[in-house]
Short mmCIF file of C-alpha atoms in Angstrom, two decimals:
data_model
loop_
_atom_site.label_atom_id
_atom_site.label_comp_id
_atom_site.label_asym_id
_atom_site.label_seq_id
_atom_site.Cartn_x
_atom_site.Cartn_y
_atom_site.Cartn_z
CA MET A 19 153.35 61.07 422.06
CA THR A 20 156.87 62.85 422.05
CA GLU A 21 158.74 59.60 419.45
CA HIS A 22 156.44 57.22 417.82
CA PRO A 23 157.24 53.62 418.16
CA SER A 24 158.78 52.43 414.91
CA TRP A 25 161.63 55.66 416.03
CA SER A 26 163.80 53.65 418.24
CA GLN A 27 164.02 50.87 415.26
CA LEU A 28 165.78 52.66 412.71
CA THR A 29 169.03 51.25 413.74
CA GLU A 30 172.36 49.35 413.06
CA ASP A 31 171.07 45.53 413.84
CA GLU A 32 173.87 43.51 415.93
CA HIS A 33 173.98 40.81 413.05
CA GLN A 34 176.13 41.80 410.00
CA PRO A 35 176.27 40.25 406.94
CA TRP A 36 179.13 41.94 404.93
CA GLN A 37 182.52 42.81 406.86
CA THR A 38 184.01 45.15 405.93
CA LEU A 39 187.66 45.43 404.91
CA SER A 40 188.71 49.67 404.20
CA SER A 41 187.21 52.73 404.71
CA ARG A 42 187.78 55.99 403.39
CA GLN A 43 186.10 59.51 403.13
CA LEU A 44 185.59 60.74 398.84
CA VAL A 45 183.90 64.32 400.32
CA GLY A 46 184.30 65.89 404.12
CA GLY A 47 182.64 68.72 405.66
CA PHE A 48 178.75 68.14 406.41
CA ARG A 49 177.80 65.10 404.05
CA PRO A 50 180.82 62.84 403.61
CA VAL A 51 180.93 60.36 400.99
CA MET A 52 182.29 57.15 401.87
CA GLU A 53 184.04 54.64 399.90
CA ASP A 54 184.24 50.53 401.63
CA ARG A 55 185.40 48.05 400.34
CA VAL A 56 184.06 45.47 401.57
CA ARG A 57 182.62 41.35 401.95
CA VAL A 58 179.23 40.36 401.20
CA SER A 59 180.42 37.35 400.82
CA GLU A 60 183.43 34.02 400.82
CA GLY A 61 185.06 35.23 397.57
CA THR A 62 182.57 37.94 396.87
CA GLU A 63 184.15 42.01 397.83
CA THR A 64 182.61 44.82 396.29
CA THR A 65 183.69 48.55 396.65
CA TYR A 66 180.56 50.16 398.10
CA GLN A 67 180.20 53.98 397.72
CA TYR A 68 177.75 55.96 400.35
CA ARG A 69 176.06 58.84 403.12
CA PRO A 70 176.08 57.16 406.58
CA ARG A 71 174.76 57.37 409.27
CA GLY A 72 174.30 60.15 411.44
CA PRO A 73 172.29 63.87 409.36
CA ARG A 74 168.91 63.50 410.85
CA ALA A 75 166.06 65.12 409.19
CA VAL A 76 162.44 66.27 410.72
CA PHE A 77 159.56 66.17 409.09
CA ILE A 78 156.16 68.13 409.79
CA PHE A 79 153.43 68.19 408.42
CA PRO A 80 151.31 71.42 409.39
CA VAL A 81 147.71 71.64 409.65
CA THR A 82 145.66 74.68 411.09
CA ALA A 83 142.74 74.50 413.58
CA ALA A 84 140.52 74.86 410.44
CA GLY A 85 141.31 71.95 409.32
CA GLU A 86 144.29 73.46 406.38
CA ALA A 87 147.38 72.11 405.47
CA VAL A 88 150.04 74.57 404.89
CA LEU A 89 152.84 73.34 402.10
CA ILE A 90 155.36 75.45 401.05
CA ARG A 91 156.89 75.69 397.61
CA GLN A 92 160.83 75.26 397.11
CA TYR A 93 162.89 75.26 395.13
CA ARG A 94 165.76 72.52 394.79
CA TYR A 95 168.68 73.29 392.91
CA PRO A 96 169.47 69.48 392.60
CA LEU A 97 166.15 69.45 390.23
CA ARG A 98 166.13 72.47 389.23
CA ALA A 99 162.54 72.97 389.81
CA THR A 100 160.20 74.17 392.09
CA ILE A 101 158.00 71.53 393.97
CA THR A 102 155.71 71.43 396.79
CA GLU A 103 156.23 70.55 400.35
CA ILE A 104 155.80 70.07 403.41
CA VAL A 105 158.14 72.03 406.42
CA ALA A 106 161.35 69.38 407.00
CA GLY A 107 165.01 70.34 407.97
CA GLY A 108 167.82 68.99 409.26
CA VAL A 109 168.46 68.67 412.94
CA GLU A 110 171.25 69.92 414.11
CA ARG A 111 174.01 68.19 416.71
CA GLY A 112 172.42 67.40 420.18
CA GLU A 113 169.21 68.97 418.93
CA GLU A 114 166.32 67.36 420.14
CA LEU A 115 164.11 65.64 417.98
CA ARG A 116 161.06 67.80 418.85
CA HIS A 117 163.01 70.92 418.96
CA ALA A 118 163.72 70.90 415.36
CA ALA A 119 160.46 70.38 414.54
CA GLU A 120 159.49 73.25 416.54
CA ARG A 121 162.77 75.24 415.26
CA GLU A 122 161.90 74.20 411.27
CA LEU A 123 158.00 74.86 412.03
CA LEU A 124 158.77 78.39 413.01
CA GLU A 125 161.36 79.53 410.42
CA GLU A 126 159.58 78.00 407.28
CA VAL A 127 156.19 78.57 407.27
CA GLY A 128 156.48 81.27 410.65
CA GLY A 129 154.34 78.87 412.57
CA HIS A 130 153.17 77.33 416.18
CA ALA A 131 151.36 74.36 417.11
CA HIS A 132 148.95 73.65 419.43
CA GLU A 133 149.76 69.97 419.48
CA TRP A 134 152.31 67.09 418.23
CA LEU A 135 151.48 64.14 417.16
CA ALA A 136 155.13 61.68 416.20
CA LEU A 137 154.45 59.44 413.14
CA PRO A 138 156.54 56.75 411.73
CA GLY A 139 160.64 57.10 410.95
CA PHE A 140 162.15 56.00 407.60
CA TYR A 141 165.06 55.91 405.46
CA PRO A 142 164.92 58.12 402.34
CA GLN A 143 167.67 56.48 400.44
CA PRO A 144 169.03 52.97 401.78
CA SER A 145 170.57 51.72 398.90
CA ILE A 146 173.39 54.43 398.99
CA SER A 147 172.33 56.88 402.64
CA GLY A 148 172.73 56.31 405.91
CA VAL A 149 170.35 59.40 406.77
CA ALA A 150 167.32 58.75 408.59
CA PHE A 151 163.82 61.41 408.34
CA TYR A 152 161.25 61.53 411.81
CA ALA A 153 158.14 62.93 410.97
CA TYR A 154 155.37 64.64 413.36
CA LEU A 155 152.01 65.85 412.49
CA ALA A 156 151.57 69.12 413.92
CA LEU A 157 147.74 70.60 414.67
CA GLY A 158 146.47 73.33 416.10
CA VAL A 159 149.13 75.93 413.93
CA THR A 160 148.51 79.20 413.50
CA LEU A 161 150.70 80.86 411.33
CA GLY A 162 153.27 84.20 411.95
CA GLU A 163 155.79 85.94 410.17
CA MET A 164 158.40 82.82 408.40
CA ALA A 165 162.13 83.83 408.34
CA HIS A 166 164.01 81.79 405.65
CA GLU A 167 167.35 81.30 404.85
CA ALA A 168 169.09 83.50 402.52
CA THR A 169 169.57 80.28 400.19
CA GLU A 170 166.52 79.37 400.88
CA THR A 171 163.61 80.07 397.88
CA ILE A 172 160.26 79.34 399.66
CA GLU A 173 156.21 80.11 399.35
CA ARG A 174 153.90 79.00 401.97
CA VAL A 175 150.97 77.57 400.49
CA THR A 176 148.13 77.33 402.26
CA VAL A 177 144.91 74.74 401.20
CA PRO A 178 142.37 72.55 402.56
CA LEU A 179 143.40 69.25 403.83
CA THR A 180 140.65 67.86 401.08
CA GLU A 181 143.21 69.86 398.36
CA ALA A 182 146.28 68.42 400.25
CA TYR A 183 145.24 64.74 399.39
CA ARG A 184 144.00 65.21 396.02
CA LEU A 185 147.22 66.92 395.40
CA LEU A 186 148.88 64.27 397.02
CA GLU A 187 147.08 60.93 394.76
CA ALA A 188 147.71 62.83 391.72
CA GLY A 189 151.23 62.76 391.98
CA GLU A 190 151.65 66.29 392.76
CA ILE A 191 153.49 66.10 396.39
CA GLN A 192 157.06 65.23 394.17
CA ASP A 193 158.58 65.20 396.83
CA ALA A 194 158.72 61.65 398.49
CA SER A 195 159.19 62.07 402.07
CA SER A 196 157.09 65.31 402.52
CA GLY A 197 154.03 62.72 400.08
CA LEU A 198 155.32 59.87 402.70
CA THR A 199 154.26 61.86 405.61
CA MET A 200 151.02 63.00 404.69
CA TRP A 201 150.18 58.85 404.06
CA HIS A 202 150.88 58.38 407.30
CA ALA A 203 149.25 61.39 408.79
CA ARG A 204 146.22 60.89 406.96
CA ARG A 205 143.90 58.40 410.14
CA LEU A 206 144.77 60.80 412.38
CA LEU A 207 143.03 63.60 410.76
CA VAL A 208 140.21 61.89 409.78
CA GLU A 209 139.75 59.92 413.83
CA ARG A 210 139.71 64.21 413.92
CA GLY A 211 137.57 65.20 412.18
CA LEU A 212 139.16 67.05 410.39
CA LEU A 213 139.66 65.36 406.96
CA MET B 37 148.56 51.63 381.98
CA THR B 38 152.06 52.79 380.97
CA GLU B 39 152.89 55.78 381.71
CA HIS B 40 151.37 58.07 385.18
CA PRO B 41 150.48 61.68 384.33
CA SER B 42 152.60 62.90 387.12
CA TRP B 43 155.83 60.72 385.02
CA SER B 44 156.15 63.53 382.59
CA GLN B 45 155.52 67.04 385.44
CA LEU B 46 158.92 64.74 386.83
CA THR B 47 161.34 67.83 385.28
CA GLU B 48 163.36 71.04 384.62
CA ASP B 49 161.94 74.38 385.24
CA GLU B 50 161.62 77.05 382.69
CA HIS B 51 162.19 79.40 385.19
CA GLN B 52 165.21 78.93 386.97
CA PRO B 53 165.46 80.94 390.44
CA TRP B 54 169.25 79.64 391.23
CA GLN B 55 172.51 80.86 388.56
CA THR B 56 174.77 78.62 388.49
CA LEU B 57 178.69 80.36 388.96
CA SER B 58 180.47 77.60 388.45
CA SER B 59 180.57 73.74 388.58
CA ARG B 60 183.04 70.91 389.57
CA GLN B 61 183.11 67.41 389.71
CA LEU B 62 183.73 65.54 393.38
CA VAL B 63 182.80 62.44 393.14
CA GLY B 64 182.75 60.14 389.08
CA GLY B 65 181.88 57.50 388.36
CA PHE B 66 178.49 56.42 389.09
CA ARG B 67 176.61 58.29 391.07
CA PRO B 68 178.22 61.42 390.72
CA VAL B 69 178.47 64.18 393.63
CA MET B 70 179.00 67.85 392.41
CA GLU B 71 179.60 70.96 393.54
CA ASP B 72 178.60 74.49 392.84
CA ARG B 73 179.13 78.05 393.49
CA VAL B 74 175.27 79.72 392.99
CA ARG B 75 173.94 83.01 393.34
CA VAL B 76 171.13 82.11 395.34
CA SER B 77 169.66 85.85 394.85
CA GLU B 78 171.65 89.23 394.63
CA GLY B 79 174.86 89.53 397.38
CA THR B 80 173.94 86.06 397.71
CA GLU B 81 175.93 83.15 396.75
CA THR B 82 176.35 79.57 398.36
CA THR B 83 177.82 76.09 397.77
CA TYR B 84 175.93 73.62 396.57
CA GLN B 85 176.87 70.21 397.36
CA TYR B 86 174.69 67.64 394.98
CA ARG B 87 173.72 64.65 393.17
CA PRO B 88 172.77 66.07 389.29
CA ARG B 89 169.66 64.38 387.29
CA GLY B 90 169.68 61.40 385.71
CA PRO B 91 170.06 58.20 387.18
CA ARG B 92 166.43 56.80 388.11
CA ALA B 93 164.47 53.47 389.61
CA VAL B 94 162.13 52.09 389.48
CA PHE B 95 160.01 50.23 392.80
CA ILE B 96 157.31 47.97 391.98
CA PHE B 97 154.41 46.15 394.35
CA PRO B 98 154.31 42.88 392.96
CA VAL B 99 150.63 41.77 394.55
CA THR B 100 149.66 37.88 393.57
CA ALA B 101 146.13 36.68 392.49
CA ALA B 102 145.53 35.29 395.65
CA GLY B 103 146.48 38.70 397.06
CA GLU B 104 149.35 38.64 398.84
CA ALA B 105 152.10 41.01 398.71
CA VAL B 106 156.14 40.46 397.31
CA LEU B 107 158.00 41.55 400.11
CA ILE B 108 161.95 42.03 400.00
CA ARG B 109 163.85 42.08 402.97
CA GLN B 110 167.40 42.81 402.22
CA TYR B 111 170.43 44.16 403.53
CA ARG B 112 171.57 47.74 403.56
CA TYR B 113 175.09 48.75 404.13
CA PRO B 114 175.05 52.31 404.67
CA LEU B 115 172.56 51.47 407.45
CA ARG B 116 174.46 48.04 408.31
CA ALA B 117 171.15 47.19 408.76
CA THR B 118 168.31 44.85 407.26
CA ILE B 119 164.98 46.30 406.64
CA THR B 120 161.25 45.56 404.37
CA GLU B 121 161.35 47.03 401.29
CA ILE B 122 159.04 46.51 397.91
CA VAL B 123 161.38 45.38 393.93
CA ALA B 124 163.62 47.88 393.55
CA GLY B 125 166.00 48.68 391.44
CA GLY B 126 168.55 51.10 388.58
CA VAL B 127 167.61 52.07 385.11
CA GLU B 128 170.23 51.08 383.06
CA ARG B 129 171.21 53.79 380.20
CA GLY B 130 168.84 53.89 377.57
CA GLU B 131 166.47 51.19 378.95
CA GLU B 132 162.44 52.05 379.58
CA LEU B 133 161.19 51.33 382.59
CA ARG B 134 158.59 49.06 382.32
CA HIS B 135 161.53 47.39 380.89
CA ALA B 136 163.56 48.00 384.50
CA ALA B 137 160.77 46.85 386.20
CA GLU B 138 159.61 43.51 384.43
CA ARG B 139 163.59 42.94 385.04
CA GLU B 140 163.19 43.98 388.74
CA LEU B 141 160.73 41.76 389.37
CA LEU B 142 162.11 38.35 387.72
CA GLU B 143 166.05 39.34 389.10
CA GLU B 144 164.93 40.18 392.45
CA VAL B 145 161.67 37.92 393.65
CA GLY B 146 161.63 35.88 390.64
CA GLY B 147 158.81 37.10 389.36
CA HIS B 148 156.10 37.75 386.45
CA ALA B 149 153.14 39.86 386.24
CA HIS B 150 149.85 39.38 384.70
CA GLU B 151 148.88 43.56 385.15
CA TRP B 152 151.01 46.77 385.22
CA LEU B 153 149.61 49.65 386.64
CA ALA B 154 152.18 52.64 387.12
CA LEU B 155 151.65 54.83 389.99
CA PRO B 156 153.00 58.13 390.47
CA GLY B 157 157.17 59.11 390.57
CA PHE B 158 159.02 61.03 393.08
CA TYR B 159 161.84 62.17 394.11
CA PRO B 160 163.77 60.49 397.13
CA GLN B 161 166.48 63.79 398.45
CA PRO B 162 165.46 66.84 396.68
CA SER B 163 167.51 68.60 399.07
CA ILE B 164 170.86 66.57 397.80
CA SER B 165 169.67 64.32 394.98
CA GLY B 166 168.00 64.82 390.72
CA VAL B 167 167.52 61.28 391.31
CA ALA B 168 164.20 60.02 390.28
CA PHE B 169 162.65 57.15 390.94
CA TYR B 170 159.10 55.52 389.10
CA ALA B 171 156.61 53.27 390.68
CA TYR B 172 154.60 50.35 389.68
CA LEU B 173 151.76 47.79 391.20
CA ALA B 174 152.17 44.64 389.47
CA LEU B 175 149.14 41.99 389.80
CA GLY B 176 148.77 38.63 389.23
CA VAL B 177 152.09 37.95 390.32
CA THR B 178 153.46 34.56 390.09
CA LEU B 179 156.98 33.67 391.61
CA GLY B 180 159.69 31.70 390.56
CA GLU B 181 163.30 31.89 390.84
CA MET B 182 165.41 34.09 391.69
CA ALA B 183 168.48 35.27 390.08
CA HIS B 184 169.96 38.09 392.87
CA GLU B 185 173.64 40.01 392.33
CA ALA B 186 176.15 39.27 393.45
CA THR B 187 176.46 41.59 396.02
CA GLU B 188 173.05 41.48 396.43
CA THR B 189 171.27 39.59 400.22
CA ILE B 190 167.65 39.48 399.86
CA GLU B 191 165.22 37.29 401.53
CA ARG B 192 161.66 36.72 399.88
CA VAL B 193 158.44 37.39 401.99
CA THR B 194 155.18 36.80 400.93
CA VAL B 195 152.23 37.80 403.03
CA PRO B 196 148.88 38.10 403.37
CA LEU B 197 147.97 42.45 402.14
CA THR B 198 146.43 43.28 405.12
CA GLU B 199 149.92 42.58 407.43
CA ALA B 200 151.44 44.35 404.34
CA TYR B 201 149.53 47.20 405.12
CA ARG B 202 149.64 46.81 408.89
CA LEU B 203 153.40 47.09 408.38
CA LEU B 204 153.03 50.30 406.73
CA GLU B 205 150.91 51.29 409.19
CA ALA B 206 153.05 50.42 412.17
CA GLY B 207 156.29 51.86 410.59
CA GLU B 208 158.42 48.65 410.16
CA ILE B 209 158.26 49.38 406.44
CA GLN B 210 161.19 52.08 406.93
CA ASP B 211 162.38 52.23 402.84
CA ALA B 212 160.04 55.56 402.44
CA SER B 213 160.32 54.73 398.79
CA SER B 214 158.48 51.48 398.68
CA GLY B 215 156.33 53.14 402.14
CA LEU B 216 154.77 55.99 399.67
CA THR B 217 154.67 53.38 397.09
CA MET B 218 152.14 50.81 399.09
CA TRP B 219 150.50 53.59 400.02
CA HIS B 220 149.28 54.82 395.90
CA ALA B 221 148.63 51.23 395.44
CA ARG B 222 145.81 51.09 398.49
CA ARG B 223 142.98 51.89 396.53
CA LEU B 224 143.67 50.29 393.03
CA LEU B 225 144.04 47.17 395.48
CA VAL B 226 140.45 48.28 397.16
CA GLU B 227 138.94 48.79 394.09
CA ARG B 228 139.47 45.91 392.86
CA GLY B 229 138.57 43.58 395.96
CA LEU B 230 142.27 42.39 397.29
CA LEU B 231 142.67 45.01 400.06
#
């Protein structure tokens, strides 16, 4: 399955209850921040700061043929902390989602997958951002050399799937998108006899 | 349980692999955006835009004594779309998390809970934000009048728990934090015989 049925629903609505009165860019570049003046209803206006739709990322939960989860430990500068995550990365302009997923799997953990299963997509922070994330379960993953960007501080950690889900249930997968992807993958892993 | 054991882990590490060389504020106010010059390693520097730690929010999955899930349909301006979520909201400066959760439950769906169970906390977007979210399962919820802010466009939807989890598995709970909270709550609901 190349795309999950839910992905086509991650779009703007036809009906817009709020009306944009004016819009200006507070921060430019790769991750723009906008500030709009908005009419919420008759007589109610507000100012809304947000990141617009456009940027997309892919999240990949890699599992080996032996039933091991491939996790990463990544230093996140905004947190000033190293946390446990799954493989993820931004989709380049014009890039196919599946291509981005294969690229990130290779770059971050040196992985190749035998089979790709699409999982539900989601919005990580809809109150302030239009960014959309797309998730995959990658099965039969083999691991080789990693090719991290110079500005990534990543360690690869391979653990049995039961241990990965123990971490998840204990709240030790602190990245929301990684945790959500793992939960969505669980039933498929059970059905395959891997968990 | 007032706090989940995982919440105390949502903190900065003692060891910092990256070094901040300079820092400036690109956007001020309630949701600041910073731009730092950072030394990643010997000879590698980068510029990092991010929202710093500080802001917190609570997510509450309300379930009635009859085993119904209380969901909301909320218009999200950054998405230009109305999506299905659970109750959530920002924690005010100096406010206790549990107090914020009780306040949001009352404001958004007119709810009072008989029992509160803390669930794992998480970071919604650690690549660009230090914001931390704290989740609760609220049981025995009774519903009354709602008191939405003038700048919220929210509709309350009560559905059987089985239907709520069908929506979740189908990818129709598009807000990541709502979905993650519901997944974490699932085992507790099964143990209580509610699901």
